mmCIF file of C-alpha atoms in Angstrom:
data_model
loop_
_atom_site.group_PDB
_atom_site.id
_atom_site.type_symbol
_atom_site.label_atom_id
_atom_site.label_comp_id
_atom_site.label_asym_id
_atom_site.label_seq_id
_atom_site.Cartn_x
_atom_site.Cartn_y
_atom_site.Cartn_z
ATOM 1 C CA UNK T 73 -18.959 -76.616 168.558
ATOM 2 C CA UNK T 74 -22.015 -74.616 168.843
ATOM 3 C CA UNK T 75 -21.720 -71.636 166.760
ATOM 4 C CA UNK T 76 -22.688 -68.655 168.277
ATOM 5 C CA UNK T 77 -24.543 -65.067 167.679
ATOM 6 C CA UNK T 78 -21.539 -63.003 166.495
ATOM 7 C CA UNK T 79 -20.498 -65.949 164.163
ATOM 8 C CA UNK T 80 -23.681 -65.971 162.622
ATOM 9 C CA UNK T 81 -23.726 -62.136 162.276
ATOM 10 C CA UNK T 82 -20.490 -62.222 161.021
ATOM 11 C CA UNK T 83 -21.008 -64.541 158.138
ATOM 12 C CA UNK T 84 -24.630 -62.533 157.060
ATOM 13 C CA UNK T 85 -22.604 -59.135 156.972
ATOM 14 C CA UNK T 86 -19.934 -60.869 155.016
ATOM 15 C CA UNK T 87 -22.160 -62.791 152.363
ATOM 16 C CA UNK T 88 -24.207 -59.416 151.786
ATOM 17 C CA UNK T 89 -20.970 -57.643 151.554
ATOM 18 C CA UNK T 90 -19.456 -59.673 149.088
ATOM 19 C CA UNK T 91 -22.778 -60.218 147.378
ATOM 20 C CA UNK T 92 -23.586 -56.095 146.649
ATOM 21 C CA UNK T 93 -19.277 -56.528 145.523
ATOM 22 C CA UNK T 94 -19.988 -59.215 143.391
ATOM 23 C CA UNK T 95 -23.057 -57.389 141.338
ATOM 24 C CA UNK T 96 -21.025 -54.106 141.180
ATOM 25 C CA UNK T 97 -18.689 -56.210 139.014
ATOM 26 C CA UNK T 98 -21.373 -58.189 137.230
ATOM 27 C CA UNK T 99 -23.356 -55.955 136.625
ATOM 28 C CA UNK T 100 -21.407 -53.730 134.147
ATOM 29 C CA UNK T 101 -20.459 -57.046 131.993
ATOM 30 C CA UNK T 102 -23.986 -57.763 131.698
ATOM 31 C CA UNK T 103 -24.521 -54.522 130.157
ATOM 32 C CA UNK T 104 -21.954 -54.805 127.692
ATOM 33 C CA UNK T 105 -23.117 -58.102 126.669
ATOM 34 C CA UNK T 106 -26.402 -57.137 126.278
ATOM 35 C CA UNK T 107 -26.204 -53.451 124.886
ATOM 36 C CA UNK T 108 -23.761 -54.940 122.088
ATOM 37 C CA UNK T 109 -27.118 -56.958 120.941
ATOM 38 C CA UNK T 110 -28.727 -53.151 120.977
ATOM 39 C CA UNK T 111 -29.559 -51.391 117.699
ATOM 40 C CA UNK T 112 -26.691 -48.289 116.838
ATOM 41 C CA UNK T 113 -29.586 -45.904 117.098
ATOM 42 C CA UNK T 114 -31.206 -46.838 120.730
ATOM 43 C CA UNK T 115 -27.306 -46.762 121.900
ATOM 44 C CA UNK T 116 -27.101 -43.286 120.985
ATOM 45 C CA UNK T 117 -30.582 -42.139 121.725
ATOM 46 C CA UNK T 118 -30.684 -43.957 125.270
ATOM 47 C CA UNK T 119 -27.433 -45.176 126.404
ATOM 48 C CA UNK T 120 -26.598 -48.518 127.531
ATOM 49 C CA UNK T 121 -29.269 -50.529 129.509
ATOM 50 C CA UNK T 122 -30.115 -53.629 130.330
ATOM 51 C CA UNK T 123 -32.903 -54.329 128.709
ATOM 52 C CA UNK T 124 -32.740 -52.576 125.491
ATOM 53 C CA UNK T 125 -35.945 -52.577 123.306
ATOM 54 C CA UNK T 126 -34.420 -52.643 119.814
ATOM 55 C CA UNK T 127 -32.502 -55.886 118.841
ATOM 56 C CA UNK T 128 -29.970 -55.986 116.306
ATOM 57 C CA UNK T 129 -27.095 -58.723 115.127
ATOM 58 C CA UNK T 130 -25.582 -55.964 112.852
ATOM 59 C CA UNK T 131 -22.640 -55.426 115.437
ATOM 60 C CA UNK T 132 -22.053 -59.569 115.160
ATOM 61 C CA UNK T 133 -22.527 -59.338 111.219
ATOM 62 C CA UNK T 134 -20.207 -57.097 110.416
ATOM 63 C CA UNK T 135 -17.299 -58.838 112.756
ATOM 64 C CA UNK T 136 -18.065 -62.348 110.930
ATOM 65 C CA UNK T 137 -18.453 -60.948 107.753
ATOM 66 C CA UNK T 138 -15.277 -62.836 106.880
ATOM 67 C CA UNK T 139 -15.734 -65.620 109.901
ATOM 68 C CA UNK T 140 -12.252 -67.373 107.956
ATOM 69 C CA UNK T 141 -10.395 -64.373 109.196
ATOM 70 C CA UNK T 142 -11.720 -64.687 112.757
ATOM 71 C CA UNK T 143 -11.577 -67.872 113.445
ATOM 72 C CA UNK T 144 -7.597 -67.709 111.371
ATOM 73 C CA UNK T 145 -6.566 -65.061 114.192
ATOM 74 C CA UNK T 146 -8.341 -67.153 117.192
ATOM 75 C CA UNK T 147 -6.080 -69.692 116.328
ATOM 76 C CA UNK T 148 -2.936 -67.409 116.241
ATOM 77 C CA UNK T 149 -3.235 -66.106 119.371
ATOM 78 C CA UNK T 150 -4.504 -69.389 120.770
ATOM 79 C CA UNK T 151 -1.374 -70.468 119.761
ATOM 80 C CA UNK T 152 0.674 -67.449 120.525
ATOM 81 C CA UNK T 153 -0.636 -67.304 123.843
ATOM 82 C CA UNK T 154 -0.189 -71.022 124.725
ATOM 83 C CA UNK T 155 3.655 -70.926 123.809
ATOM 84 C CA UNK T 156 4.232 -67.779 125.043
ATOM 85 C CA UNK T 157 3.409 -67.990 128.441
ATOM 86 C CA UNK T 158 4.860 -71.992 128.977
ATOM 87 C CA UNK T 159 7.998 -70.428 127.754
ATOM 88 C CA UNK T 160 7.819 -67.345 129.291
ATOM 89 C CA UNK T 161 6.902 -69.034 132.586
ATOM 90 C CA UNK T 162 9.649 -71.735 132.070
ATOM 91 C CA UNK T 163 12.671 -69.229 131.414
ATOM 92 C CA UNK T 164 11.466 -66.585 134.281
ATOM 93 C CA UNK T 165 11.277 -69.160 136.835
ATOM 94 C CA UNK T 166 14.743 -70.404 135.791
ATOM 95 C CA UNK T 167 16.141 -66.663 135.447
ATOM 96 C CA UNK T 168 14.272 -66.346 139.320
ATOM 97 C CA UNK T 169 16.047 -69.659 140.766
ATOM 98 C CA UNK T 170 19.808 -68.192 139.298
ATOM 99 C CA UNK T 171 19.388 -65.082 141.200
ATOM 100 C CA UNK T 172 17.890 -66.831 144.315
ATOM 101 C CA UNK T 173 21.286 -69.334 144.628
ATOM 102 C CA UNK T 174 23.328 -67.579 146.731
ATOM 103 C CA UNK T 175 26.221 -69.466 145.677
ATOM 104 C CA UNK T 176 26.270 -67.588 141.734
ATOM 105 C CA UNK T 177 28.587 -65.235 141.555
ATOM 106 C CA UNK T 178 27.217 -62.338 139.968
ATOM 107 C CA UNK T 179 23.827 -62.700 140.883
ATOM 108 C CA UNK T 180 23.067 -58.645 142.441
ATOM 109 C CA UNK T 181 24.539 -57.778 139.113
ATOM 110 C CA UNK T 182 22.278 -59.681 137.396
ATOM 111 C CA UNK T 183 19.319 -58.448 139.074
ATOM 112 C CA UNK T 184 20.556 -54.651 138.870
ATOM 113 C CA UNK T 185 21.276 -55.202 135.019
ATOM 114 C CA UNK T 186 17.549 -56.560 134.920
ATOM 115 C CA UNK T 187 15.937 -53.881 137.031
ATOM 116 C CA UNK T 188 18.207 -51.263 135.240
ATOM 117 C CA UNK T 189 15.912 -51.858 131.486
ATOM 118 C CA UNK T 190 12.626 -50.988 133.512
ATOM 119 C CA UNK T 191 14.082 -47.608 133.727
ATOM 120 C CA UNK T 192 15.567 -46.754 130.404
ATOM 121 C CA UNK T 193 15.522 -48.013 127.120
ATOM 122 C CA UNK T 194 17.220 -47.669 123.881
ATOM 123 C CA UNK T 195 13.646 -45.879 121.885
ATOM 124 C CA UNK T 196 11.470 -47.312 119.017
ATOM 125 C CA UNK T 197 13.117 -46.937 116.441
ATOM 126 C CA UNK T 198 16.228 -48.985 117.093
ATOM 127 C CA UNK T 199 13.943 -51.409 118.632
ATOM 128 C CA UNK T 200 12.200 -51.836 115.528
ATOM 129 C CA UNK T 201 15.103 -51.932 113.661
ATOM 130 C CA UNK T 202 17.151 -54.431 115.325
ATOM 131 C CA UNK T 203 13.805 -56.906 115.745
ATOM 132 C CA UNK T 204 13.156 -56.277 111.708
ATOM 133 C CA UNK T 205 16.677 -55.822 110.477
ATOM 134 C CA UNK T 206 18.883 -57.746 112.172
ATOM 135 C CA UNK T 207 17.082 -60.042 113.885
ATOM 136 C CA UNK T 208 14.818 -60.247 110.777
ATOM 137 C CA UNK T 209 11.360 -61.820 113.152
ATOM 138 C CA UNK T 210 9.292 -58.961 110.592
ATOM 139 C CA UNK T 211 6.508 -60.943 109.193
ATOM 140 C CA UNK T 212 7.186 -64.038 111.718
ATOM 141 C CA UNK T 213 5.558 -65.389 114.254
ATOM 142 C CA UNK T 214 8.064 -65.747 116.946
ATOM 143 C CA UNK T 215 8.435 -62.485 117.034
ATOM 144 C CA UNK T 216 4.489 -62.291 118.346
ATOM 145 C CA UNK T 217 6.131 -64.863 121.200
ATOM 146 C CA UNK T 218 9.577 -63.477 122.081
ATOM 147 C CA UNK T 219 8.573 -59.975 122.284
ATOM 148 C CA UNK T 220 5.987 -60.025 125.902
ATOM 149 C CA UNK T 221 8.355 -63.104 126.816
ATOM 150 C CA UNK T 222 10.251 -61.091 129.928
ATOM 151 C CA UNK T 223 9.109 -59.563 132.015
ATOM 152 C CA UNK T 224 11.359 -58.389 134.880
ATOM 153 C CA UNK T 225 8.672 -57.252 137.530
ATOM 154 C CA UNK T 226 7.440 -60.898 137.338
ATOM 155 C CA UNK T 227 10.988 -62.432 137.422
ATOM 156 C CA UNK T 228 11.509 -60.127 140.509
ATOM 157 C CA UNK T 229 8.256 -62.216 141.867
ATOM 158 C CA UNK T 230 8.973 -65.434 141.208
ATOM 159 C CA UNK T 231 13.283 -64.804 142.949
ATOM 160 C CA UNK T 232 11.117 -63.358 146.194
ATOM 161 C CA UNK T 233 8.461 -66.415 145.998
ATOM 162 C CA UNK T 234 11.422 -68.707 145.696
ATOM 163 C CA UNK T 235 13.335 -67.004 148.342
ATOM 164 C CA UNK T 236 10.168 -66.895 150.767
ATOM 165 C CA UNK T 237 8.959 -70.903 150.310
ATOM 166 C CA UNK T 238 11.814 -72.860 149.232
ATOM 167 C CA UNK T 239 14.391 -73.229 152.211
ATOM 168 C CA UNK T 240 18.241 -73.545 151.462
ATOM 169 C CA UNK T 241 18.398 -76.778 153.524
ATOM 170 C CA UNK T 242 16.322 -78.511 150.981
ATOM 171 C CA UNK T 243 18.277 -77.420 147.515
ATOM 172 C CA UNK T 244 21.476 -78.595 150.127
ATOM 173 C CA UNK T 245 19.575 -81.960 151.126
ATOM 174 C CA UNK T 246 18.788 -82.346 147.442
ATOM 175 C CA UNK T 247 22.818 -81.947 146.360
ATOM 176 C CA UNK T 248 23.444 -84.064 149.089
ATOM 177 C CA UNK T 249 21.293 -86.989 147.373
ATOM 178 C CA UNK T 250 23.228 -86.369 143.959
ATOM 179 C CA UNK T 251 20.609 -84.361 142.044
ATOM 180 C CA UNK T 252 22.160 -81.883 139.750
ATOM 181 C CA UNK T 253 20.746 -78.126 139.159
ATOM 182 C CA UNK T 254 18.735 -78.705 136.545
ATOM 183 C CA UNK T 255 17.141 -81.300 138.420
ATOM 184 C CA UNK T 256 16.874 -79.706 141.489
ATOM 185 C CA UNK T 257 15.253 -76.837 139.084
ATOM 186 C CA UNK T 258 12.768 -79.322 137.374
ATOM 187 C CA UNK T 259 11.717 -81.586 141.104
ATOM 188 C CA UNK T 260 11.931 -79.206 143.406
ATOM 189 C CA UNK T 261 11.928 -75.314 142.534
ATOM 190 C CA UNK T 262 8.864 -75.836 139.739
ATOM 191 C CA UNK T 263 6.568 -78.249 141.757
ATOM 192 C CA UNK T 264 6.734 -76.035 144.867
ATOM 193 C CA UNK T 265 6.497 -72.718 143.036
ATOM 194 C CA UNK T 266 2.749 -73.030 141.670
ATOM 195 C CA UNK T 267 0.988 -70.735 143.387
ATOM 196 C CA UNK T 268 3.571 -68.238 141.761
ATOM 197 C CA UNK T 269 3.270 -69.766 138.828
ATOM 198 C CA UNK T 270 -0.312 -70.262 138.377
ATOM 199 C CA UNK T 271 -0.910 -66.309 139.346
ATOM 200 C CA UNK T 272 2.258 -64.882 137.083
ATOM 201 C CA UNK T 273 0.789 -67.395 134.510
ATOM 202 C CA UNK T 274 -2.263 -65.877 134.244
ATOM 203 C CA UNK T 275 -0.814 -62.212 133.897
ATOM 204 C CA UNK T 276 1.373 -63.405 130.888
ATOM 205 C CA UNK T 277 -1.798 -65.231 129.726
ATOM 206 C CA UNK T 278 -3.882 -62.028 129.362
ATOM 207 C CA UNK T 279 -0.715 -60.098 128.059
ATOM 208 C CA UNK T 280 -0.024 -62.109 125.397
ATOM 209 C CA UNK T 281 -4.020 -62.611 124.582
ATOM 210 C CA UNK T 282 -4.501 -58.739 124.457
ATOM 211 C CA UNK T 283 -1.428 -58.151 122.421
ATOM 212 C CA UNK T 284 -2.036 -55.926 119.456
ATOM 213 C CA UNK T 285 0.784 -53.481 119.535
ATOM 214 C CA UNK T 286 3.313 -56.041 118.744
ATOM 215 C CA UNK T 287 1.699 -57.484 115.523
ATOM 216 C CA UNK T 288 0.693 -53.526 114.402
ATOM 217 C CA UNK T 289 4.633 -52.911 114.393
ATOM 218 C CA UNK T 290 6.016 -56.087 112.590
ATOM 219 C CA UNK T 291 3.385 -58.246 111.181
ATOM 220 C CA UNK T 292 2.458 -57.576 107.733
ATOM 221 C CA UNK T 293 0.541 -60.887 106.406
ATOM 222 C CA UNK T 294 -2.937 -61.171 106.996
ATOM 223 C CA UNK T 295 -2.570 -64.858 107.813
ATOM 224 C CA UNK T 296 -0.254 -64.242 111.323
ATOM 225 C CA UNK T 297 -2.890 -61.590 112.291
ATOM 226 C CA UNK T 298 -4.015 -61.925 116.064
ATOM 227 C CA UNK T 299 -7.461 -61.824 117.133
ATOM 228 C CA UNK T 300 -7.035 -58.213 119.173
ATOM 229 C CA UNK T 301 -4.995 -56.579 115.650
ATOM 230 C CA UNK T 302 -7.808 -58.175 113.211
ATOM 231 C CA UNK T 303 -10.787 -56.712 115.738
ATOM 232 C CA UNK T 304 -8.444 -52.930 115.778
ATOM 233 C CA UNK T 305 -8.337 -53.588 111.982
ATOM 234 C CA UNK T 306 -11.919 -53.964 111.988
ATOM 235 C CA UNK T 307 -13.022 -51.202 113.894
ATOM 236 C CA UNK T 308 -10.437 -48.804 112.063
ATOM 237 C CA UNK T 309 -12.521 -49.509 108.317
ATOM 238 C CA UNK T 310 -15.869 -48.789 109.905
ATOM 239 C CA UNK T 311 -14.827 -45.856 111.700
ATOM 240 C CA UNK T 312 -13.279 -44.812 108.331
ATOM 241 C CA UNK T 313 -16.073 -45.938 106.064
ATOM 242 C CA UNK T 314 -18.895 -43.726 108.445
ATOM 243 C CA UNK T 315 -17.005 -40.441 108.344
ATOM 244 C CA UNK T 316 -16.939 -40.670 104.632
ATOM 245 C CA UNK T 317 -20.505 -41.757 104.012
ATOM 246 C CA UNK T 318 -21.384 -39.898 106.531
ATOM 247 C CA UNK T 319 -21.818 -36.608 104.300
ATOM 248 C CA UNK T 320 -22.985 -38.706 101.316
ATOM 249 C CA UNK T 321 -25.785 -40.886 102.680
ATOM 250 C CA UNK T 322 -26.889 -41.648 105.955
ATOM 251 C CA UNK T 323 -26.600 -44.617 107.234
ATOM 252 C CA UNK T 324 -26.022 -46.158 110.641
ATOM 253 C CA UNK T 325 -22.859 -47.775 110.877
ATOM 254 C CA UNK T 326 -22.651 -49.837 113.761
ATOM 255 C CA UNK T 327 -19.789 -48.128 115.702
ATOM 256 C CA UNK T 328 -20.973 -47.915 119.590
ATOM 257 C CA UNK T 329 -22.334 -51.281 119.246
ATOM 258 C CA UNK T 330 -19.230 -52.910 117.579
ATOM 259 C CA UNK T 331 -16.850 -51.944 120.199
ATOM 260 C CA UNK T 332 -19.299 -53.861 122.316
ATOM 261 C CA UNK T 333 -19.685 -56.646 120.297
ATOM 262 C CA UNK T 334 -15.702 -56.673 119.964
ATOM 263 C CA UNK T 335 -15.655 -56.579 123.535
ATOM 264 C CA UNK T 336 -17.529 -59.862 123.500
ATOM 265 C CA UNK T 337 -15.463 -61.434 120.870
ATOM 266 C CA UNK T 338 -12.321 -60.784 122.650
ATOM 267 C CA UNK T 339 -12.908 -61.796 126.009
ATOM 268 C CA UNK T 340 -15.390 -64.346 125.528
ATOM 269 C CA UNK T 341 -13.066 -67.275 125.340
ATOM 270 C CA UNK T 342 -11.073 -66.381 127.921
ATOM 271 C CA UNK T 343 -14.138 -66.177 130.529
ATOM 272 C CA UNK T 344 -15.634 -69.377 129.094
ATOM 273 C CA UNK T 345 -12.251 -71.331 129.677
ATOM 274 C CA UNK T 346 -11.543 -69.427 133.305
ATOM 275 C CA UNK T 347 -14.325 -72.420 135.159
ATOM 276 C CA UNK T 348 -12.276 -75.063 133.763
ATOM 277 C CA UNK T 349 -8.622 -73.918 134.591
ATOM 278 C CA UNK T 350 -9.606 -72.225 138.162
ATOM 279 C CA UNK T 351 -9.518 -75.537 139.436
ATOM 280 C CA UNK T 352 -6.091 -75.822 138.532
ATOM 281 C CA UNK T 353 -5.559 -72.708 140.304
ATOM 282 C CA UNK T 354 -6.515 -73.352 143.391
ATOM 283 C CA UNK T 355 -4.925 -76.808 143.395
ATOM 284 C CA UNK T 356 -1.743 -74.698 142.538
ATOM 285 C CA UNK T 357 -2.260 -72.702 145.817
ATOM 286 C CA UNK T 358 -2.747 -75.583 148.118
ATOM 287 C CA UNK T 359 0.155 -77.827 146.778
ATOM 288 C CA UNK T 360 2.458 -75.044 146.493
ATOM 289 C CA UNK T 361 3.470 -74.897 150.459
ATOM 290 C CA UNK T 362 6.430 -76.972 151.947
ATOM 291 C CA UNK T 363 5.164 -79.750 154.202
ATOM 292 C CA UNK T 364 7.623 -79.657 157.021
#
């Protein structure tokens, strides 16, 4: 088909659209990147640019002083994060499927008694006390998994994805054959629900990755640091260290620049990896629908 005028004008408007959208969001990353290369005293003398005209590594330096302990709390929350979110992922869609069968008894209760803990909560302190005390995950890792491992907003998802994509005749064809829940769970629920999964995924992803709250209140040893607790630890000493030599010497701690630099550190792996698992994504989305 020939393509006409007002297709043609369409797609310029649309590229140039999503071309000025795309450097509105660029933009800004390139000038963290770049400004956390930028000396402490041109950040606070001129701001953050793009081309800054005094270079510095002291931001970088300071972070891999001790590169043991960075590359000790990459691999935590490599690890944390990987767990975490096949497990959390595994036991939300399975929490989602139990509400969706209509033939479980008590399954409005279920999702009431869920959606009922999104609107109160017992406080901190007996949640720290029954995690530390009677549960006794202080110092542990698991604790940095089971902690972000519900979420009930996603498992409230994943029941409406199910409940939108997967038709009852199929889970009833499925019985029919001889295949047993789990089963039916494992072939049929999991395989169609990807494009759920690979979008709630990446949500857990990123919580567990940005994690430092959990580790602040229950991890002691140096050694289960994450990578988001060791950079707050790191930040905390400098910002200490220049108010008190501050008054005594003066020096230029690197404290603009290092939340920069951190900024870099944290989310550098995670943009690096994105090109390699967005294919998955996709592939997710276009598998996910049921052929009829």
């Amino acid at each position: 088909m020939r393509k006409g005028k007002d297709y043609i004008l369409f797609n310029i408007i649309g590229y140039i659209f999503i071309t000025i959208i795309g450097l509105f969001t660029f933009i800004p990353f390139v000038v963290l990147v770049v400004s956390s290369f930028a000396s402490e005293n041109y950040i606070i003398n001129h701001g953050y640019t793009l081309i800054p005209r005094e270079f510095s590594l002291s931001a970088y330096k300071l972070i891999f002083q001790n590169p043991q302990r960075i590359f000790r709390a990459y691999l935590v929350t490599i690890v944390v994060t990987s767990v975490g979110t096949s497990l959390s992922l595994f036991l939300s869609t399975m929490a989602a499927y139990v509400m969706y069968r209509k033939d479980v008894k008590y399954r409005n209760a279920l999702a009431f008694f869920l959606y009922f803990t999104t609107l109160f909560n017992g406080g901190l302190a007996p949640y720290y006390i029954i995690l530390a005390n009677y549960y006794h995950l202080k110092n542990n890792v698991l604790v940095l998994i089971l902690v972000p491992l519900f979420n009930v907003f996603y498992i409230l998802i994943l029941r409406n994805f199910i409940r939108g994509s997967i038709p009852d005749s199929l889970i009833e064809s499925a019985k029919i054959d001889g295949a047993g829940d789990f089963t039916i769970f494992l072939k049929i629920v999991l395989p169609l629900s990807k494009p759920a999964l690979a979008s709630i995924g990446l949500f857990i992803a990123l919580n567990y990755w940005n994690d430092w709250w959990t580790p602040m209140m229950f991890i002691e040893r140096q050694s289960l640091y994450p990578l988001q607790y060791t950079l707050y630890l790191i930040l905390s000493s400098v910002n200490v260290a220049a108010n008190i030599l501050q008054n005594v010497v003066r020096i230029d701690m690197p404290k603009e620049s290092l939340k920069l630099a951190m900024t870099v550190v944290a989310t550098g792996p995670i943009i690096f990896l994105y090109p390699f698992v967005q294919r998955y994504f996709v592939r997710g989305i276009t598998l996910g629908a049921v052929k009829g």
